Structures are given as structure tokens and as C-alpha cells.
CSV table of C-alpha atoms in Angstrom, one decimal:
chain,number,residue,atom,x,y,z
Q,1,MET,CA,-0.5,4.1,-17.9
Q,2,ASN,CA,-2.4,1.1,-16.7
Q,3,ILE,CA,-1.9,0.6,-12.9
Q,4,LEU,CA,-2.9,-2.2,-10.5
Q,5,ALA,CA,-3.0,-1.4,-6.8
Q,6,MET,CA,-3.7,-3.9,-4.0
Q,7,ASP,CA,-3.8,-3.8,-0.1
Q,8,THR,CA,-4.3,-6.8,2.2
Q,9,SER,CA,-2.2,-5.3,5.0
Q,10,ASN,CA,-5.2,-5.4,7.4
Q,11,GLN,CA,-8.6,-6.8,7.5
Q,12,VAL,CA,-9.8,-4.4,4.5
Q,13,LEU,CA,-9.1,-5.9,1.0
Q,14,ALA,CA,-8.8,-3.3,-1.6
Q,15,VAL,CA,-7.9,-3.4,-5.3
Q,16,ALA,CA,-8.0,-0.7,-7.8
Q,17,ILE,CA,-7.0,-0.1,-11.5
Q,18,GLN,CA,-6.1,3.2,-13.0
Q,19,ARG,CA,-6.1,3.6,-16.8
Q,20,ASP,CA,-4.4,6.8,-18.4
Q,21,ASN,CA,-4.7,8.6,-15.2
Q,22,LYS,CA,-8.2,7.8,-14.6
Q,23,VAL,CA,-9.6,5.4,-12.0
Q,24,VAL,CA,-11.7,3.0,-13.7
Q,25,GLY,CA,-12.5,0.4,-11.0
Q,26,GLU,CA,-12.2,-0.4,-7.4
Q,27,ILE,CA,-13.0,-3.2,-5.0
Q,28,VAL,CA,-13.2,-2.6,-1.3
Q,29,THR,CA,-14.3,-5.2,1.3
Q,30,ASN,CA,-14.1,-5.3,5.2
Q,31,LEU,CA,-14.5,-8.9,6.1
Q,32,ALA,CA,-12.8,-11.0,8.4
Q,33,LYS,CA,-12.0,-13.7,5.6
Q,34,ASN,CA,-8.6,-15.1,4.4
Q,35,HIS,CA,-7.1,-12.6,1.8
Q,36,SER,CA,-5.0,-15.5,0.5
Q,37,VAL,CA,-8.1,-16.9,-1.3
Q,38,ARG,CA,-9.8,-13.8,-2.1
Q,39,LEU,CA,-7.0,-11.4,-3.5
Q,40,MET,CA,-6.6,-13.1,-7.0
Q,41,PRO,CA,-10.3,-13.6,-7.4
Q,42,ALA,CA,-11.0,-10.0,-6.8
Q,43,ILE,CA,-8.1,-8.8,-9.2
Q,44,ASP,CA,-9.4,-11.1,-11.9
Q,45,GLN,CA,-13.0,-9.9,-11.4
Q,46,LEU,CA,-12.0,-6.3,-11.4
Q,47,MET,CA,-9.8,-6.7,-14.5
Q,48,LYS,CA,-12.6,-8.4,-16.4
Q,49,GLU,CA,-14.9,-5.6,-15.4
Q,50,VAL,CA,-12.8,-2.9,-16.7
Q,51,ASN,CA,-11.8,-5.0,-19.8
Q,52,MET,CA,-8.1,-5.3,-19.2
Q,53,LYS,CA,-5.8,-8.1,-19.5
Q,54,PRO,CA,-2.8,-8.8,-17.1
Q,55,GLU,CA,-0.2,-8.1,-20.1
Q,56,GLN,CA,-1.7,-4.6,-20.5
Q,57,LEU,CA,-0.6,-3.7,-17.1
Q,58,GLU,CA,2.5,-1.4,-16.8
Q,59,LYS,CA,3.0,-0.9,-13.1
Q,60,ILE,CA,1.9,-2.6,-9.7
Q,61,ILE,CA,1.5,-0.7,-6.3
Q,62,VAL,CA,1.2,-2.6,-3.2
Q,63,ALA,CA,0.7,-1.7,0.6
Q,64,LYS,CA,3.8,-3.0,2.2
Q,65,GLY,CA,2.6,-2.6,6.0
Q,66,PRO,CA,2.5,-2.0,8.9
Q,67,GLY,CA,-0.4,-4.2,9.8
Q,68,SER,CA,-1.1,-8.0,9.9
Q,69,TYR,CA,2.0,-10.0,9.3
Q,70,THR,CA,0.1,-12.4,7.2
Q,71,GLY,CA,-1.7,-10.0,5.3
Q,72,VAL,CA,1.3,-7.9,4.4
Q,73,ARG,CA,3.1,-11.0,3.2
Q,74,ILE,CA,0.1,-11.9,1.0
Q,75,GLY,CA,-0.1,-8.6,-0.8
Q,76,LEU,CA,3.6,-8.5,-1.3
Q,77,ALA,CA,4.0,-11.8,-2.5
Q,78,THR,CA,1.0,-11.3,-5.1
Q,79,ALA,CA,2.3,-8.0,-6.3
Q,80,LYS,CA,6.0,-9.2,-6.5
Q,81,SER,CA,5.1,-12.4,-8.4
Q,82,MET,CA,2.9,-10.5,-11.0
Q,83,ALA,CA,5.6,-7.8,-11.3
Q,84,TRP,CA,8.2,-10.4,-12.1
Q,85,ALA,CA,5.9,-12.6,-14.3
Q,86,LEU,CA,4.9,-9.4,-16.3
Q,87,ASN,CA,8.4,-7.8,-16.2
Q,88,ILE,CA,6.9,-4.5,-14.9
Q,89,PRO,CA,7.8,-2.3,-12.1
Q,90,VAL,CA,6.4,-2.5,-8.5
Q,91,ILE,CA,6.2,0.3,-5.8
Q,92,GLY,CA,5.5,-0.5,-2.2
Q,93,VAL,CA,3.8,2.1,0.0
Q,94,SER,CA,3.3,2.6,3.6
Q,95,SER,CA,-0.3,1.4,4.8
Q,96,LEU,CA,-0.4,4.2,7.2
Q,97,GLU,CA,0.3,6.8,4.5
Q,98,VAL,CA,-2.3,5.4,2.4
Q,99,LEU,CA,-4.9,5.6,5.3
Q,100,ALA,CA,-3.7,9.2,6.0
Q,101,TYR,CA,-5.1,10.1,2.4
Q,102,GLN,CA,-8.7,9.7,3.9
Q,103,GLY,CA,-7.8,13.0,5.7
Q,104,ARG,CA,-6.3,15.0,2.9
Q,105,PHE,CA,-7.4,18.4,2.9
Q,106,PHE,CA,-7.7,18.3,6.8
Q,107,ASN,CA,-6.1,21.5,8.1
Q,108,GLY,CA,-4.0,19.8,11.1
Q,109,VAL,CA,-2.3,16.8,12.1
Q,110,ILE,CA,-3.5,13.6,10.6
Q,111,CYS,CA,-2.8,10.4,12.7
Q,112,PRO,CA,-3.5,7.0,11.1
Q,113,PHE,CA,-2.9,4.0,13.3
Q,114,PHE,CA,-3.6,0.3,13.5
Q,115,ASP,CA,-3.9,-1.5,16.8
Q,116,ALA,CA,-0.9,-3.6,17.8
Q,117,ARG,CA,-2.3,-4.9,21.0
Q,118,ARG,CA,-0.9,-4.6,24.6
Q,119,GLY,CA,-1.5,-0.9,24.4
Q,120,LEU,CA,0.7,-0.4,21.5
Q,121,VAL,CA,-0.5,1.1,17.9
Q,122,TYR,CA,1.5,1.2,14.6
Q,123,THR,CA,1.5,4.9,13.9
Q,124,GLY,CA,2.8,7.9,12.3
Q,125,CYS,CA,1.7,11.5,11.7
Q,126,TYR,CA,1.0,13.4,8.5
Q,127,ARG,CA,0.0,16.7,7.3
Q,128,TRP,CA,-1.6,17.6,4.0
Q,129,ASP,CA,0.5,20.5,2.7
Q,130,ASN,CA,0.5,21.9,-0.9
Q,131,ASN,CA,-1.4,19.1,-2.4
Q,132,THR,CA,1.1,16.6,-0.8
Q,133,MET,CA,1.0,14.1,2.1
Q,134,LYS,CA,4.0,14.9,4.3
Q,135,LEU,CA,5.3,12.8,7.0
Q,136,ILE,CA,5.8,15.0,10.2
Q,137,ARG,CA,6.3,12.2,12.8
Q,138,LYS,CA,8.1,8.9,12.0
Q,139,GLU,CA,6.2,5.6,11.7
Q,140,GLU,CA,6.8,3.3,14.5
Q,141,ASN,CA,5.2,0.8,17.0
Q,142,PHE,CA,4.4,3.2,20.0
Q,143,ALA,CA,2.5,3.1,23.2
Q,144,MET,CA,-0.9,4.8,22.8
Q,145,ASP,CA,-0.7,6.5,26.1
Q,146,ASP,CA,2.5,8.2,25.2
Q,147,LEU,CA,1.3,9.2,21.7
Q,148,LEU,CA,-1.8,10.8,23.0
Q,149,GLU,CA,0.3,12.7,25.6
Q,150,GLU,CA,2.6,13.9,22.8
Q,151,LEU,CA,-0.3,15.0,20.5
Q,152,SER,CA,-2.0,16.7,23.4
Q,153,SER,CA,1.0,18.8,24.1
Q,154,LEU,CA,0.6,20.2,20.5
Q,155,ASN,CA,-2.5,22.0,21.2
Q,156,GLN,CA,-3.9,21.7,18.0
Q,157,PRO,CA,-6.7,19.8,16.2
Q,158,VAL,CA,-5.8,16.0,15.3
Q,159,LEU,CA,-7.6,13.8,13.0
Q,160,PHE,CA,-7.6,10.2,14.1
Q,161,LEU,CA,-8.1,7.5,11.4
Q,162,SER,CA,-8.1,3.6,12.0
Q,163,PRO,CA,-10.0,0.7,11.3
Q,164,ASP,CA,-9.3,0.0,15.1
Q,165,ILE,CA,-10.7,3.4,16.1
Q,166,ALA,CA,-13.6,1.8,18.4
Q,167,ILE,CA,-10.8,0.0,20.6
Q,168,HIS,CA,-9.2,3.5,21.3
Q,169,GLN,CA,-11.9,6.2,20.9
Q,170,GLU,CA,-12.7,6.5,24.6
Q,171,GLN,CA,-9.1,7.0,25.7
Q,172,ILE,CA,-8.4,9.4,22.6
Q,173,LYS,CA,-11.3,11.7,23.7
Q,174,ALA,CA,-10.6,11.4,27.3
Q,175,VAL,CA,-6.9,12.9,26.6
Q,176,LEU,CA,-7.6,15.3,23.8
Q,177,ASP,CA,-11.2,16.4,24.2
Q,178,ASP,CA,-12.4,18.6,21.6
Q,179,LEU,CA,-8.9,18.7,19.8
Q,180,ALA,CA,-9.6,15.0,18.8
Q,181,VAL,CA,-11.4,14.8,15.3
Q,182,ILE,CA,-12.9,11.5,14.6
Q,183,PRO,CA,-14.8,11.1,11.3
Q,184,GLU,CA,-17.5,8.5,10.5
Q,185,GLU,CA,-16.8,4.9,9.8
Q,186,PRO,CA,-16.2,4.8,6.1
Q,187,ASP,CA,-13.4,7.4,6.5
Q,188,HIS,CA,-11.3,4.6,8.7
Q,189,LEU,CA,-11.1,2.1,5.6
Q,190,LEU,CA,-8.1,2.0,3.4
Q,191,ARG,CA,-8.8,2.4,-0.2
Q,192,GLY,CA,-7.0,1.3,-3.4
Q,193,VAL,CA,-7.6,4.7,-4.9
Q,194,HIS,CA,-5.4,6.3,-2.2
Q,195,LEU,CA,-2.8,3.6,-2.7
Q,196,ILE,CA,-2.3,5.0,-6.2
Q,197,ALA,CA,-2.4,8.6,-5.0
Q,198,ALA,CA,0.2,7.7,-2.3
Q,199,ALA,CA,2.5,6.1,-4.9
Q,200,LYS,CA,2.8,9.3,-7.1
Q,201,GLY,CA,6.5,10.4,-7.2
Q,202,LYS,CA,7.7,7.3,-5.5
Q,203,GLN,CA,10.3,5.2,-7.3
Q,204,PRO,CA,9.9,1.5,-8.2
Q,205,GLU,CA,12.1,-0.8,-6.1
Q,206,PRO,CA,14.0,-4.0,-7.4
Q,207,THR,CA,11.1,-6.7,-7.3
Q,208,HIS,CA,13.2,-9.2,-5.5
Q,209,THR,CA,14.3,-6.8,-2.7
Q,210,LEU,CA,11.0,-5.1,-1.9
Q,211,ARG,CA,10.5,-5.7,1.7
Q,212,PRO,CA,7.7,-5.5,4.3
Q,213,ASN,CA,7.4,-2.5,6.4
Q,214,TYR,CA,6.3,-4.5,9.9
Q,215,LEU,CA,7.8,-1.8,12.2
Q,216,ARG,CA,8.5,-4.5,14.8
Q,217,LEU,CA,9.5,-8.2,14.7
Q,218,ALA,CA,6.9,-10.9,14.8
Q,219,GLU,CA,6.4,-12.4,18.4
Q,220,ALA,CA,8.0,-15.6,17.3
Q,221,GLU,CA,10.9,-14.0,16.0
Q,222,THR,CA,11.4,-11.9,19.1
Q,223,LYS,CA,11.3,-15.0,21.4
Q,224,TRP,CA,13.7,-16.7,19.2
Q,225,LEU,CA,16.2,-13.8,19.4
Q,226,GLU,CA,15.7,-13.6,23.0
Q,227,LYS,CA,16.4,-17.5,23.4
Q,228,ASN,CA,19.5,-17.4,21.1
Q,229,LYS,CA,20.9,-14.0,22.5
Q,230,GLY,CA,24.7,-14.4,22.7
Q,231,CYS,CA,24.9,-17.5,20.6
């Protein structure tokens, strides 16, 4: 099966193509540039490199968040538009689950997270079990202080994965000490190949009803709801 995977949910832009169960191409960049002007050129470039045309695609996989509100929307809009135009299925996958795949084979708790500002993170916990990534703590927008206290009480190794690791590394080490496992920088970046892996076994969703997984409302939406409460 020919599969196109894309992720623009955070600063990393990742695109991958799988042909007949073999990943034949991948593009990953970690640049503070606008995904809206870079995603389609990256897809076009990669498809030319692997000698594949859009009409040969049979499935599209997209990271549906959490992460940047704008980034998530760009990825979803592109994936849904292509799936609709080509009349092929589309699968949305949690960006946290995709990141967790960087820690596959780790014997312990895997904690991917994205910084959500004001002491909060988007996070969930996973465990690699029987060649499957299993969610063991629900994904939510959560206070980092409370998360670390909760993980510390487990008294077992925890692998932390995040493109924002530098923001929280000192705090993580202060609370969990040697129980905190923090790998080198490349392991904190989402990859398209892991997006494909995370989608295995998941069912496609109706193209027009596939929704973002923000985990919280945008600030503007929150203020609007507060202002119009009781209306």
C-alpha cells in the first residue's frame, strides 16, 4: 500500500512515504518557518524523489495534535483536502503517541510532552509492551509540577521526550533525579516514519469529520466563552 504521512503539529515538519510496507522516503526539518508555505513543496519534492504520483496514493496519515493550533490546522486541512480529492482514506494520530515511538523498546514509562506555557504541558504516558505502544495515562493539558510529582511516586524510570525538553529539563531532574531518563536532542523530534507506525491498526475516519486534538481551547475561544457565559 502507498501511504503518505505528514506532521506539522509542532515546529518540526515531517513527511514520509511508505510503499508496499517499506519506507522509501522521509523529510524532517526543525525550523521556525511557516508550515503553510512549506508543507506542500515538501510533499511534492518527496514524491518526485520516490517516483510516485498523487493518484498512486492509497492512504494518508496525519498528526492531529496536540501542539500548535495553527500547525495542527495546516496539517489536517492539507491531509483532508488531499484525501477528499483523491478519494482515499485518512487517519488522524495523536502527536504525543507519535513522539512516544522515539522511546519504543524503553523498559519503563514513556512520557512525551509539549510545552503549553504558564507551567502547563500537553502530555500523556505510554509503555512499549509486546511490540505495541500502549497509553497508560490519558492525554491532557496538565501542570508540569503535578505531573512530575505523580511520576515520582511511581518510583520507576521515566523516559522524557519533548522538542521543548530544554525548558523543563532542570525541573525534571530536580524532582526525579536518576529516575529521569533524558536522551540526546535528535530523539526529541517527531518523525514521519513513526507516524506511519503509530497508525497501524487504527481505522480511517470520515474525511469531513476528522477533528483536531487540541486538548484545550484556544485562548481566544476561552475568553469568548467567559465573556458570553450565561447568554
